[in-house]
Coordinates of C-alpha atoms and ligand atoms in Angstrom, one line a residue:
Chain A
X1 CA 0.0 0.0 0.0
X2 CA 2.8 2.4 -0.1
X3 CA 3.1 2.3 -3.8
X4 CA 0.1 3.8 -6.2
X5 CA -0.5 0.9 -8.8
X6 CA -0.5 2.7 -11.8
X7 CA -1.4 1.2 -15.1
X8 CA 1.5 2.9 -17.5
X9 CA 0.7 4.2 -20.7
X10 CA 3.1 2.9 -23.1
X11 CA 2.1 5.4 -26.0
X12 CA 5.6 5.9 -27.2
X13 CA 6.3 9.0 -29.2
X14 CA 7.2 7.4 -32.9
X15 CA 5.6 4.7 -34.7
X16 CA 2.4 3.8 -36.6
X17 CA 0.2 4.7 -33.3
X18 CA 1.0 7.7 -32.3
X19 CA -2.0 10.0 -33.2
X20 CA 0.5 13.1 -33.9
X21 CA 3.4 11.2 -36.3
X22 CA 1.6 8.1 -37.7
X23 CA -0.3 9.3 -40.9
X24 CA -4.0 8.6 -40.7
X25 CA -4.5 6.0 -42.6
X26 CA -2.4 4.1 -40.2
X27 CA -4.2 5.4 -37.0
X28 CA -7.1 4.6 -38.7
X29 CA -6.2 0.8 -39.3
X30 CA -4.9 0.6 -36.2
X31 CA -8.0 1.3 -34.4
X32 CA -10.1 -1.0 -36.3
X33 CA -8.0 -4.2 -35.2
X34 CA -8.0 -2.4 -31.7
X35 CA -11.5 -1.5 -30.8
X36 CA -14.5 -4.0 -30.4
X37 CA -17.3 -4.3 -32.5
X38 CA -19.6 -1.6 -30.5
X39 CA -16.6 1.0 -30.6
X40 CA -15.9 0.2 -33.8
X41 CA -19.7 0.9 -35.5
X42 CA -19.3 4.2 -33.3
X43 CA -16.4 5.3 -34.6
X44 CA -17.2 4.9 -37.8
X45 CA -21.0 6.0 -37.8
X46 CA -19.1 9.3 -36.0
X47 CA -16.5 9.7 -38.7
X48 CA -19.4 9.4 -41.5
X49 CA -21.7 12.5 -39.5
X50 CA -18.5 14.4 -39.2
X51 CA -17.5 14.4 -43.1
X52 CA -21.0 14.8 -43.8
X53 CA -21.5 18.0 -41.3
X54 CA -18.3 19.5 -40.9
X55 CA -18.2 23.1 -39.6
X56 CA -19.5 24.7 -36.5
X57 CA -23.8 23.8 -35.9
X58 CA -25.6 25.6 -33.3
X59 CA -24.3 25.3 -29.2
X60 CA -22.7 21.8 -29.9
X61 CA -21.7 20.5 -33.5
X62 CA -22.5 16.5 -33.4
X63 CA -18.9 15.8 -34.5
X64 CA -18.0 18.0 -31.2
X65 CA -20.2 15.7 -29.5
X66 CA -18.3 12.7 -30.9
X67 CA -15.4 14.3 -29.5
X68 CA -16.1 14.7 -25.9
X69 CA -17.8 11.1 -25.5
X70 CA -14.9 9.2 -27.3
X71 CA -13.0 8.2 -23.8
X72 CA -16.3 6.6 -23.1
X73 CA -17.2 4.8 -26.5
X74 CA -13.4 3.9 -27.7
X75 CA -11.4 3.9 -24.2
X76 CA -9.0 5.5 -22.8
X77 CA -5.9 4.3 -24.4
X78 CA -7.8 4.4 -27.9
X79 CA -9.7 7.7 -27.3
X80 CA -6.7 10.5 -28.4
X81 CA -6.6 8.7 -31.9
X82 CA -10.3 8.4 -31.9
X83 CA -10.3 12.3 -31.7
X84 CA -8.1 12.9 -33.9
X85 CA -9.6 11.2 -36.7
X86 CA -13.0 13.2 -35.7
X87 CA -11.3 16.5 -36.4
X88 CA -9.9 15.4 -39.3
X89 CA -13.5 14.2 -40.5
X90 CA -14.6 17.1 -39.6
X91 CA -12.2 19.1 -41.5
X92 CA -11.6 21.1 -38.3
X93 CA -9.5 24.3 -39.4
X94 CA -7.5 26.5 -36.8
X95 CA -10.5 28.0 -35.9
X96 CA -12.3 24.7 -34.9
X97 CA -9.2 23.3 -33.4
X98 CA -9.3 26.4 -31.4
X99 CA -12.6 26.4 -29.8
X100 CA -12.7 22.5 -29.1
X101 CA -9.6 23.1 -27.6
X102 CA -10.3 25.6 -25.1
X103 CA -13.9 24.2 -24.4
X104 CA -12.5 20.9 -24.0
X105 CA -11.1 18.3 -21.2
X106 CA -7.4 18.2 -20.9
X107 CA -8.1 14.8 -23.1
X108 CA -9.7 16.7 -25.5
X109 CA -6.8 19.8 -25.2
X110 CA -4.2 16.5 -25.7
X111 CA -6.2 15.1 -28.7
X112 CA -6.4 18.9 -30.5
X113 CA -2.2 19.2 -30.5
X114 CA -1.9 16.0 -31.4
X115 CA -4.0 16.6 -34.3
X116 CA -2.2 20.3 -35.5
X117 CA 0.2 18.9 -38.0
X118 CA -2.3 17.1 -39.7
X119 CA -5.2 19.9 -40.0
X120 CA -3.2 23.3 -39.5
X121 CA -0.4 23.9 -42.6
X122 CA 0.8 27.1 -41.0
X123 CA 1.3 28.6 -37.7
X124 CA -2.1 29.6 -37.0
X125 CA -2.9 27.0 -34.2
X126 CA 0.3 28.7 -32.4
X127 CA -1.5 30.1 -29.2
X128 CA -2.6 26.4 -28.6
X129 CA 0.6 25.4 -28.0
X130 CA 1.4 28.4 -26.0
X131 CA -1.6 27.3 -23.8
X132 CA -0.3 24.3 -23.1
X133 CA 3.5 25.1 -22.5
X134 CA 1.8 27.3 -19.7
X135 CA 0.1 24.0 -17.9
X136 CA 2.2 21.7 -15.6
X137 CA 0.2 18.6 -16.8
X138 CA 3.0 16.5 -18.0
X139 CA 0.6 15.2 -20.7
X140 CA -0.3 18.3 -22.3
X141 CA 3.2 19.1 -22.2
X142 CA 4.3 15.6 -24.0
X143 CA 1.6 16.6 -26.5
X144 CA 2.7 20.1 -27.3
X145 CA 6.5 19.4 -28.1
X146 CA 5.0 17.4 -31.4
X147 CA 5.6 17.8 -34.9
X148 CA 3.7 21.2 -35.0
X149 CA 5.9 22.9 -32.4
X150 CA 8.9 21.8 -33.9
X151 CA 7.9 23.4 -37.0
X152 CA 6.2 26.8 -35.8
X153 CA 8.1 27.5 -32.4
X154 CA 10.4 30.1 -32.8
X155 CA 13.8 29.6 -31.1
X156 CA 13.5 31.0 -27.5
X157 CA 9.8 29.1 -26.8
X158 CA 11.3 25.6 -28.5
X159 CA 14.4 26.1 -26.1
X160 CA 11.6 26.8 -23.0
X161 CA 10.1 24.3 -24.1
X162 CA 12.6 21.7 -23.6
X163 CA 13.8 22.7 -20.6
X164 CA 10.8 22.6 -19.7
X165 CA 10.1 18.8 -20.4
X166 CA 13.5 18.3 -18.5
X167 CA 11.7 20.2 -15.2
X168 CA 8.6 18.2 -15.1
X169 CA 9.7 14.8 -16.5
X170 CA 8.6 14.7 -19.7
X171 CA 10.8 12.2 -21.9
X172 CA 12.8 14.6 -24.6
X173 CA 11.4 11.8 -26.9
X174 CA 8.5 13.3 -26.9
X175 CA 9.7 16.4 -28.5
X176 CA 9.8 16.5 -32.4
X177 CA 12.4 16.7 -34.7
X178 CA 15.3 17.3 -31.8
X179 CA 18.5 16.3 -32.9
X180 CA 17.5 19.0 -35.8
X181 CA 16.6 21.6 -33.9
X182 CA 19.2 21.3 -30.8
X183 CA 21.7 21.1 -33.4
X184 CA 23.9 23.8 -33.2
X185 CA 22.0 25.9 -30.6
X186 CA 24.5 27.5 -28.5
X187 CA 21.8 29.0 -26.5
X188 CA 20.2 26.1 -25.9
X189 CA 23.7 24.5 -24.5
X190 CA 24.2 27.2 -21.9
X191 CA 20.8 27.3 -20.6
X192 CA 21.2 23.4 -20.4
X193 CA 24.8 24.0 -18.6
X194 CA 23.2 26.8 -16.2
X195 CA 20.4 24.6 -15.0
X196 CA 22.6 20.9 -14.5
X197 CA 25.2 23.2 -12.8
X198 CA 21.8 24.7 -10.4
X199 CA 21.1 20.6 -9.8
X200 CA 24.8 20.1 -9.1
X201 CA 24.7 23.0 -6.7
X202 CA 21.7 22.1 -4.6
X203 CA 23.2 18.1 -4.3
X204 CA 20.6 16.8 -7.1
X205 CA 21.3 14.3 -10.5
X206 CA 21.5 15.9 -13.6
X207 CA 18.7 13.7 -15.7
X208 CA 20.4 12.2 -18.7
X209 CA 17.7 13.5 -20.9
X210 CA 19.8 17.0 -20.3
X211 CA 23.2 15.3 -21.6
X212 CA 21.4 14.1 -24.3
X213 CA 20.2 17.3 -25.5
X214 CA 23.6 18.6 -24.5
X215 CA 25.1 16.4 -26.9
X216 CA 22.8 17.5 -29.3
X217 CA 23.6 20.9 -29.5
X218 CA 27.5 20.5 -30.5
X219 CA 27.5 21.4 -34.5
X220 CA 29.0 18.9 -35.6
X221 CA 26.5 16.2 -34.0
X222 CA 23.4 14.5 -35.7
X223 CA 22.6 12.3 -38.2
X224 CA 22.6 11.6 -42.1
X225 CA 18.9 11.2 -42.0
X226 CA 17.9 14.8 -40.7
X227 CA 16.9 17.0 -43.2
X228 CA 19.0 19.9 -42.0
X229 CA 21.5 20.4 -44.9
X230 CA 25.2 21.2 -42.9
X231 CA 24.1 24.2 -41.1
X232 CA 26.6 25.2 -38.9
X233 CA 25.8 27.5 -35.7
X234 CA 22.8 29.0 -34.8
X235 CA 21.6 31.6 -37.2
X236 CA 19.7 29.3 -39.2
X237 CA 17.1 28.1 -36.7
X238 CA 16.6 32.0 -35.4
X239 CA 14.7 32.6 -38.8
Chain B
X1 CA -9.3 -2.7 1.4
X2 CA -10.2 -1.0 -1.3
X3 CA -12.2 2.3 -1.1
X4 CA -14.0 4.8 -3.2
X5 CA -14.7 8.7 -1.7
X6 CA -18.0 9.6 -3.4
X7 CA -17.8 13.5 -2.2
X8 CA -14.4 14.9 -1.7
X9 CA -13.6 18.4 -2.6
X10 CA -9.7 17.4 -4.0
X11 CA -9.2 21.3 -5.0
X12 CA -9.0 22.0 -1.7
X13 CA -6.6 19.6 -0.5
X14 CA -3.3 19.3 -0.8
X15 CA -0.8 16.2 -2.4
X16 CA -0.1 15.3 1.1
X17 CA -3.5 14.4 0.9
X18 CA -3.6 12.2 -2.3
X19 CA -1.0 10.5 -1.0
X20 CA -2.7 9.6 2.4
X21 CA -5.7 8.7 0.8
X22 CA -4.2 6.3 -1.3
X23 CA -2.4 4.8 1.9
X24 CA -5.5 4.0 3.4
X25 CA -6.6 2.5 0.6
X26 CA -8.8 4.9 -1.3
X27 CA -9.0 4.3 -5.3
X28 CA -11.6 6.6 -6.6
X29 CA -13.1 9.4 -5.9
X30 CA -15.9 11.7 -7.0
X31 CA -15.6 16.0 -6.9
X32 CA -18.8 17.4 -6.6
X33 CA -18.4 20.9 -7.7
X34 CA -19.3 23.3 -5.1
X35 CA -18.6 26.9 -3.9
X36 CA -15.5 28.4 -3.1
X37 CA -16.0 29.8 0.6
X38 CA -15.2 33.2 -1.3
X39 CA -18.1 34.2 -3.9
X40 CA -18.1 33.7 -7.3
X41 CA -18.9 36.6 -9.1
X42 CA -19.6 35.5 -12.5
X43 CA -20.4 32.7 -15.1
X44 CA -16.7 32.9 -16.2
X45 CA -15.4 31.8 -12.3
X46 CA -17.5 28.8 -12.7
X47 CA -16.0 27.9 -15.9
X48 CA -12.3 28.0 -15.1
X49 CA -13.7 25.8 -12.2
X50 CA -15.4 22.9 -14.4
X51 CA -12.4 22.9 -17.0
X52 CA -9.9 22.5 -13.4
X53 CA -12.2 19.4 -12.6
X54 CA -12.0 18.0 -16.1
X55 CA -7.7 19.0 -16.2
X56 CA -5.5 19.3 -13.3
X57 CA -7.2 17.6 -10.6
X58 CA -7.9 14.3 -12.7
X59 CA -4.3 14.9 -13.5
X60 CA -2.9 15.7 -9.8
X61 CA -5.3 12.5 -8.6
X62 CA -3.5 10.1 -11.1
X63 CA 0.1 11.2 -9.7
X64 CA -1.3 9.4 -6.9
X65 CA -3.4 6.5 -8.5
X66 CA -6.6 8.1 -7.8
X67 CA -9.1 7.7 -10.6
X68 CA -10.8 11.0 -10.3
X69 CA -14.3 12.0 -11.8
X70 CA -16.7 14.8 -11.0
X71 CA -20.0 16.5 -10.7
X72 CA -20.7 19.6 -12.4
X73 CA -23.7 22.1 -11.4
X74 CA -24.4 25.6 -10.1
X75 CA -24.5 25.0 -6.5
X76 CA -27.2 25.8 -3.8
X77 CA -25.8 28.7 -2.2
X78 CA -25.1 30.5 -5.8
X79 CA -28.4 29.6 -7.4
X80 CA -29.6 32.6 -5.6
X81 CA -26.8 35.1 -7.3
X82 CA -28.4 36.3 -10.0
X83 CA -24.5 37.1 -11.6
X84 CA -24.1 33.2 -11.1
X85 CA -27.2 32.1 -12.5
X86 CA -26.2 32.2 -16.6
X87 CA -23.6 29.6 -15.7
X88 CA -26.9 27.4 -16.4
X89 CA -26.6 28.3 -19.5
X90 CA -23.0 27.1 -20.5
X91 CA -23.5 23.8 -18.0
X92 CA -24.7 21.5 -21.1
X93 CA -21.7 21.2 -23.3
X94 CA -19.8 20.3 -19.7
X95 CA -22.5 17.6 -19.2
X96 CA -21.7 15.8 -22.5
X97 CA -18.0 15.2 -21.3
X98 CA -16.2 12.3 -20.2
X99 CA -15.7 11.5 -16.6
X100 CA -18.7 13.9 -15.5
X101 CA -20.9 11.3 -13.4
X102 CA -23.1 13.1 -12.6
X103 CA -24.8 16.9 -12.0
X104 CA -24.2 18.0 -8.5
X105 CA -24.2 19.4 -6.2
X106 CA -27.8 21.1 -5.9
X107 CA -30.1 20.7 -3.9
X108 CA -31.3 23.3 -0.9
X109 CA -29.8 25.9 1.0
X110 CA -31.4 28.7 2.3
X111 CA -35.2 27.1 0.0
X112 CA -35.9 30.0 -1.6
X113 CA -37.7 30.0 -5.1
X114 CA -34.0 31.0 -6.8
X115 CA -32.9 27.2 -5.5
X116 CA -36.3 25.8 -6.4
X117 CA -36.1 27.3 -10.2
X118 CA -31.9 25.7 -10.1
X119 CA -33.0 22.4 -8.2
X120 CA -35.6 21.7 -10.9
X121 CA -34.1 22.6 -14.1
X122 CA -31.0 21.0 -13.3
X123 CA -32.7 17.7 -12.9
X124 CA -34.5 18.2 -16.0
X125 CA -30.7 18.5 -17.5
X126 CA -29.4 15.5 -15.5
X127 CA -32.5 13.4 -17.4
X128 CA -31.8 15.0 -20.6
X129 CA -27.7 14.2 -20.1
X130 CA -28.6 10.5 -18.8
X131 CA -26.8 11.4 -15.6
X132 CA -27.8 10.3 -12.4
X133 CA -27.8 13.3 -9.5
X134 CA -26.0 14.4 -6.4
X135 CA -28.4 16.4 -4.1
X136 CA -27.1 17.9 -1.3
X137 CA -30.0 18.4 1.8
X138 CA -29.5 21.7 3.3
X139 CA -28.0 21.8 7.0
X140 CA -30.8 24.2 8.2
X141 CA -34.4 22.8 8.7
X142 CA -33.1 19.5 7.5
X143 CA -36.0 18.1 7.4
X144 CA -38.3 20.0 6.0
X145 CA -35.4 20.6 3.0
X146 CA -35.5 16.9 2.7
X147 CA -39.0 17.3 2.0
X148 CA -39.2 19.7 0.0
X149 CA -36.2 18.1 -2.0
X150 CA -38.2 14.8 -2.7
X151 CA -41.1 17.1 -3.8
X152 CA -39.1 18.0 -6.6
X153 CA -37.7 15.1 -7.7
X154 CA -41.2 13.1 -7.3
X155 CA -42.1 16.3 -10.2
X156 CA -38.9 15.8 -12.0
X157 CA -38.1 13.7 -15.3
X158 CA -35.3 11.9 -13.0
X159 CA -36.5 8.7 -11.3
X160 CA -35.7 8.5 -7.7
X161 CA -33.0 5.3 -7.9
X162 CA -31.2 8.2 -10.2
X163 CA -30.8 10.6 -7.6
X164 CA -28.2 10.3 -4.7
X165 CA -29.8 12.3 -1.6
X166 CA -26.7 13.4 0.5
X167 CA -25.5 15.1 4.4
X168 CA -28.4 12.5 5.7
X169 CA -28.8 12.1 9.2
X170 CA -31.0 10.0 11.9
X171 CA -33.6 12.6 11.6
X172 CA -33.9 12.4 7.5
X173 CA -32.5 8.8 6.8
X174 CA -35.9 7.1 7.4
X175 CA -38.0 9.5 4.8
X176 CA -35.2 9.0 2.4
X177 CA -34.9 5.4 2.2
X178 CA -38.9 5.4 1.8
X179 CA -38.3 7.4 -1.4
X180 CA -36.1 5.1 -2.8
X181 CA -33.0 7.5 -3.2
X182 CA -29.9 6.8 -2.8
X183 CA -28.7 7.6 0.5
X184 CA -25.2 9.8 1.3
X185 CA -23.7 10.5 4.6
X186 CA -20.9 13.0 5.8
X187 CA -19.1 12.2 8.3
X188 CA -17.1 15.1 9.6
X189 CA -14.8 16.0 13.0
X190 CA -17.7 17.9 14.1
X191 CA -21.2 18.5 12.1
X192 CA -22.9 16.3 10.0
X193 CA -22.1 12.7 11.0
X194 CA -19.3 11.3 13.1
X195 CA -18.2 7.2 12.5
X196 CA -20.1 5.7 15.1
X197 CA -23.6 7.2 14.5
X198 CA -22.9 6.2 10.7
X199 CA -22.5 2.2 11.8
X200 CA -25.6 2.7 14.1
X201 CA -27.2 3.6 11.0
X202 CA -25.8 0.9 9.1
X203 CA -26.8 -1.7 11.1
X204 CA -30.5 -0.3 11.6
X205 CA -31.3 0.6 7.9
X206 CA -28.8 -1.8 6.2
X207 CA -26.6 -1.7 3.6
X208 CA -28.4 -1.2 0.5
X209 CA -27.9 2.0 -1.6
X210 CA -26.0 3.2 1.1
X211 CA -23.1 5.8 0.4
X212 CA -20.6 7.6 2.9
X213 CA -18.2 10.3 2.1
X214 CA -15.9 12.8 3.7
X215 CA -17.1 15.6 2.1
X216 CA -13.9 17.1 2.8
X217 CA -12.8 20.3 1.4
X218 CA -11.4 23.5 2.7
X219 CA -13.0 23.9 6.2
X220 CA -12.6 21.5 9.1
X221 CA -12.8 18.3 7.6
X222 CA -10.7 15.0 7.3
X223 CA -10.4 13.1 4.2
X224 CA -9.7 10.1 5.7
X225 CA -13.3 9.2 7.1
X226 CA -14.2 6.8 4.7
X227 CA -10.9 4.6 5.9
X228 CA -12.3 5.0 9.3
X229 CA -15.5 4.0 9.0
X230 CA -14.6 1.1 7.5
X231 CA -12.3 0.8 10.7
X232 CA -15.0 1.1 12.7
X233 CA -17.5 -1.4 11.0
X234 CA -15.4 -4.2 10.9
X235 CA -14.5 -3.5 14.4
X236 CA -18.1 -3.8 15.1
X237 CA -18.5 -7.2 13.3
X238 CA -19.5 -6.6 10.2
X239 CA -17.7 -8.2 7.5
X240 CA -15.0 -7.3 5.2
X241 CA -17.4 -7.6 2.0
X242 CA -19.9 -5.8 3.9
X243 CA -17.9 -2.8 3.9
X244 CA -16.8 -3.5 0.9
X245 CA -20.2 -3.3 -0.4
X246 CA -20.8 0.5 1.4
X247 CA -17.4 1.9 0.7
X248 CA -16.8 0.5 -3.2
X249 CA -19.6 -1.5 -5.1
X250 CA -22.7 1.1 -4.0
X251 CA -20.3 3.8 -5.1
X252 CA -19.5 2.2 -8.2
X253 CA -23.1 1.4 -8.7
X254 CA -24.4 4.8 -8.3
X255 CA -22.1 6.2 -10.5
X256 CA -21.9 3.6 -12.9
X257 CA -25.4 4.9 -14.0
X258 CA -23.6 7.4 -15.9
X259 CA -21.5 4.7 -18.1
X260 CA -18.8 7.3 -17.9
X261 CA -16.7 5.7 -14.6
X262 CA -13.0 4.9 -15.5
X263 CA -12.1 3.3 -12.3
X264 CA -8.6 2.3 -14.3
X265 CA -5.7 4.9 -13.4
X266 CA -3.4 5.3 -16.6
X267 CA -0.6 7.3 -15.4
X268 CA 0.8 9.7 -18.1
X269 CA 2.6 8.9 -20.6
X270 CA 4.9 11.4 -19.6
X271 CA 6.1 9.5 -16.9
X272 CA 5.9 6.3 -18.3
X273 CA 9.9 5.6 -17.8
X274 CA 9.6 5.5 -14.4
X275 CA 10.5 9.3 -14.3
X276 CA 7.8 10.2 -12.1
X277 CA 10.1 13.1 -10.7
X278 CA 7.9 15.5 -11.1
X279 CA 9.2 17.8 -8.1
X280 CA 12.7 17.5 -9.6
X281 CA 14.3 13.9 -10.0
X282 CA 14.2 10.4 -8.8
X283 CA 16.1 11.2 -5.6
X284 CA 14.5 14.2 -4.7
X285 CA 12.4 12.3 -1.9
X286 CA 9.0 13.0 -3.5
X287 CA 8.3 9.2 -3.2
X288 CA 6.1 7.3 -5.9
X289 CA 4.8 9.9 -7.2
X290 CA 4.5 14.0 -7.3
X291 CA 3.2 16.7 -9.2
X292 CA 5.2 19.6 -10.9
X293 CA 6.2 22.0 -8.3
X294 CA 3.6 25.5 -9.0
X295 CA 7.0 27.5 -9.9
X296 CA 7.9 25.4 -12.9
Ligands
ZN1 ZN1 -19.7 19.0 -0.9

């Protein structure tokens, strides 16, 4: 009794599941060998009213009612996929993501950034991701550092940002496109020096998530598969 | 032992709390929402309130592997602010979402026609949301509330094995159990009921439909009366499944008339390496669990 028996989540931040990297069509065939029969015939009966009423309806679109009941109907662990092909049946636009967002649960809120890199092209859903870099809920957090940030963050929130997941726990695997982004980052490397020296200073460990993002940083790490093309120092990731 | 809170006010409390809780054994709880102590002053209070009991605290109670769910309403007391009252308005998009169990808490305070206009259209909305309800009896003229309480939900569109009658005592238990309500009890350090009047009870009404809670929240309250009262009835020779059967499976079953409960904890997935740190690192002390200290 003096440990809290918590089921863990094993969502892991790359592969075919994860509602903000795989592409649809895999979170949608994913689901289907995952949900039973009932779940299943909801989904997809909520899928078809979505593409068939997208848009904003009175008090509470039926898609947005889809949305907040999909924990119930699909489970937990399936619900954030669940919701995120709702938007996307709904063609949810920045706008839509928008209000969902902040009238919705923090599984809702999770479920909205997961789905931004696959509904909003441009930097549009932004304050969304501000929103949630704000909370201390570690899962809001996880979701925020996706895809979309890594692609509409500009250089001081990305570097709060990580720091950030190093305060409260989260797992820098959660955060998109990294080894890009730290690359090179001078800034980056002395606020990560400043805060392991603070944690050396008060007697604490220095996670090795923070080396890891230490190592990062140096110009001359990474690897042949990012896409960065030999930039070297910082100035290209303060445009 | 196993036990489930049906009325705790988490917001209140602090982690030292969760974390007690879950030493004696409690599992799930229910947040009723309720009023501050301080006055609301408008719909938009009420709001940041609901989306706190749908976020964080759900969040806070998992760091401890609590499964948390709530009740959302415009309480009693507030009904009769008319700068409260358009939070009526807003409360149906809140009742579609997951882990709401239920509208509460309403009921009675002060019985003035401001509470019986709230009282009765928010059981109309806990028919039309296929939620049972959590009505709180008022602590002044009792009985006569309780009355008057079970006059409005014999006129409601709620049927009375939906409705959850709560702060009973020897005076209003009888009427109550006629009604065929569900029955709630508070037992507190000082008002409302203490652990040995509640097993009197017990053991004179029985066990069916029965629910006890701590109620606790931020007056003089202890969030640990459910563990004691569990104590205290098996001290008193009833069984082990008997208290099971008060302090889990008539919880459950109350509840359970939503089909929203998630009595499974999933921890985030933030955390899933075992770095449950939260107040700094594995090493810090903060034990299984924490939450992100408020200056991160
Ligand atoms: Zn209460």
């Amino acid at each position: 009794m003096t440990h809290p028996h918590v089921t863990q989540d094993t969502d892991t931040p790359t592969g075919r599941t994860d509602p903000a990297v795989a592409s649809l069509d895999d979170l949608h065939a994913h689901l289907r060998t995952q949900l039973g029969a009932t779940a299943r015939a909801w989904l997809g009966q909520a899928l078809d009213e979505a593409a068939a009423h997208p848009g904003i309806h009175g008090p509470v679109s039926v898609w947005e009612l889809r949305l907040a009941e999909a924990g119930r109907r699909c489970g937990s662990a399936h619900a954030d996929a669940a919701r995120v092909l709702i938007l996307h049946a709904a063609r949810a636009d920045a706008g839509a993501l928008a209000r969902v967002y902040f009238q919705g649960t923090a599984a809702e809120r999770r479920a909205v950034l997961r789905a931004l890199p696959h509904l909003v092209p441009g930097p549009d859903a932004l304050p969304l991701v501000q929103d949630a870099l704000r909370t201390n809920d570690t899962r809001l957090l996880a979701a925020a550092v996706g895809p979309y940030a890594a692609r509409h963050l500009d250089p001081h929130q990305w570097r709060h940002a990580v720091l950030k997941c190093l305060f409260t726990g989260v797992p820098v695997d959660h955060v998109a496109d990294l080894a890009r982004r730290a690359r090179g980052d001078g800034e980056l490397a002395r606020m990560l020096g400043d805060h392991a020296a603070e944690r050396i200073a008060a007697g604490r460990p220095v996670p090795a998530d923070l080396h890891r993002v230490l190592t990062l940083t140096d110009p001359t790490a990474g690897s042949p598969a990012d896409t960065g093309t030999g930039t070297s120092g910082s100035d290209g990731k303060e445009s | 032992m196993r036990l489930f809170d049906p009325h705790i006010h988490m917001t209140s409390r602090t982690t030292d709390d969760y974390a007690a809780l879950h030493a004696a054994g409690v599992r799930a709880v229910v947040e009723p929402s309720f009023w501050l102590g301080q006055p609301r002053t408008s719909p938009a209070s009420f709001l940041d309130y609901f989306d706190s009991l749908l976020g964080w605290e759900p969040f806070r109670a998992a760091q401890y592997g609590i499964a948390h769910h709530c009740a959302l309403a415009l309480n009693p007391k507030e009904a009769n602010d008319p700068r409260c009252v358009p939070v009526l308005d807003e409360l149906p998009r809140y009742l579609l979402k997951d882990r709401v169990v239920a509208v509460g808490e309403v009921g009675y305070d002060s019985m003035t026609p401001a509470e019986d206009t709230a009282l009765a259209a928010q059981l109309q909305l806990a028919a039309e949301h296929a939620l049972p309800a959590l009505v709180h009896t008022p602590h002044r003229d009792k009985l006569a509330g309780v009355r008057r309480t079970l006059d409005v939900v014999r006129e409601s569109a709620l049927p009375p094995d939906r409705v959850l009658l709560d702060h009973l005592n020897e005076t209003t238990v009888k009427e109550a159990k006629d009604s065929g309500c569900w029955l709630g009890f508070s037992v507190y350090p000082d008002t409302k009921m203490d652990e040995a009047r509640m097993v009197a009870i017990l053991r004179e009404y029985g066990l069916a439909q029965v629910l006890v809670n701590s109620a606790a929240d931020w007056g003089r309250s202890d969030p640990l009366k459910t563990r004691k009262v569990a104590d205290l009835m098996l001290a008193e020779g009833f069984t082990e499944d008997d208290a099971d059967r008060v302090l889990w499976r008539n919880p459950v079953a109350f509840y359970g008339l939503s089909g929203r409960l998630e009595l499974e904890v999933t921890a985030t997935e933030a955390t899933h390496e075992g770095n449950s740190v939260l107040r700094g690192a594995p090493g810090d002390g903060a034990g299984p669990a924490g939450i992100p200290a408020g200056e991160v």
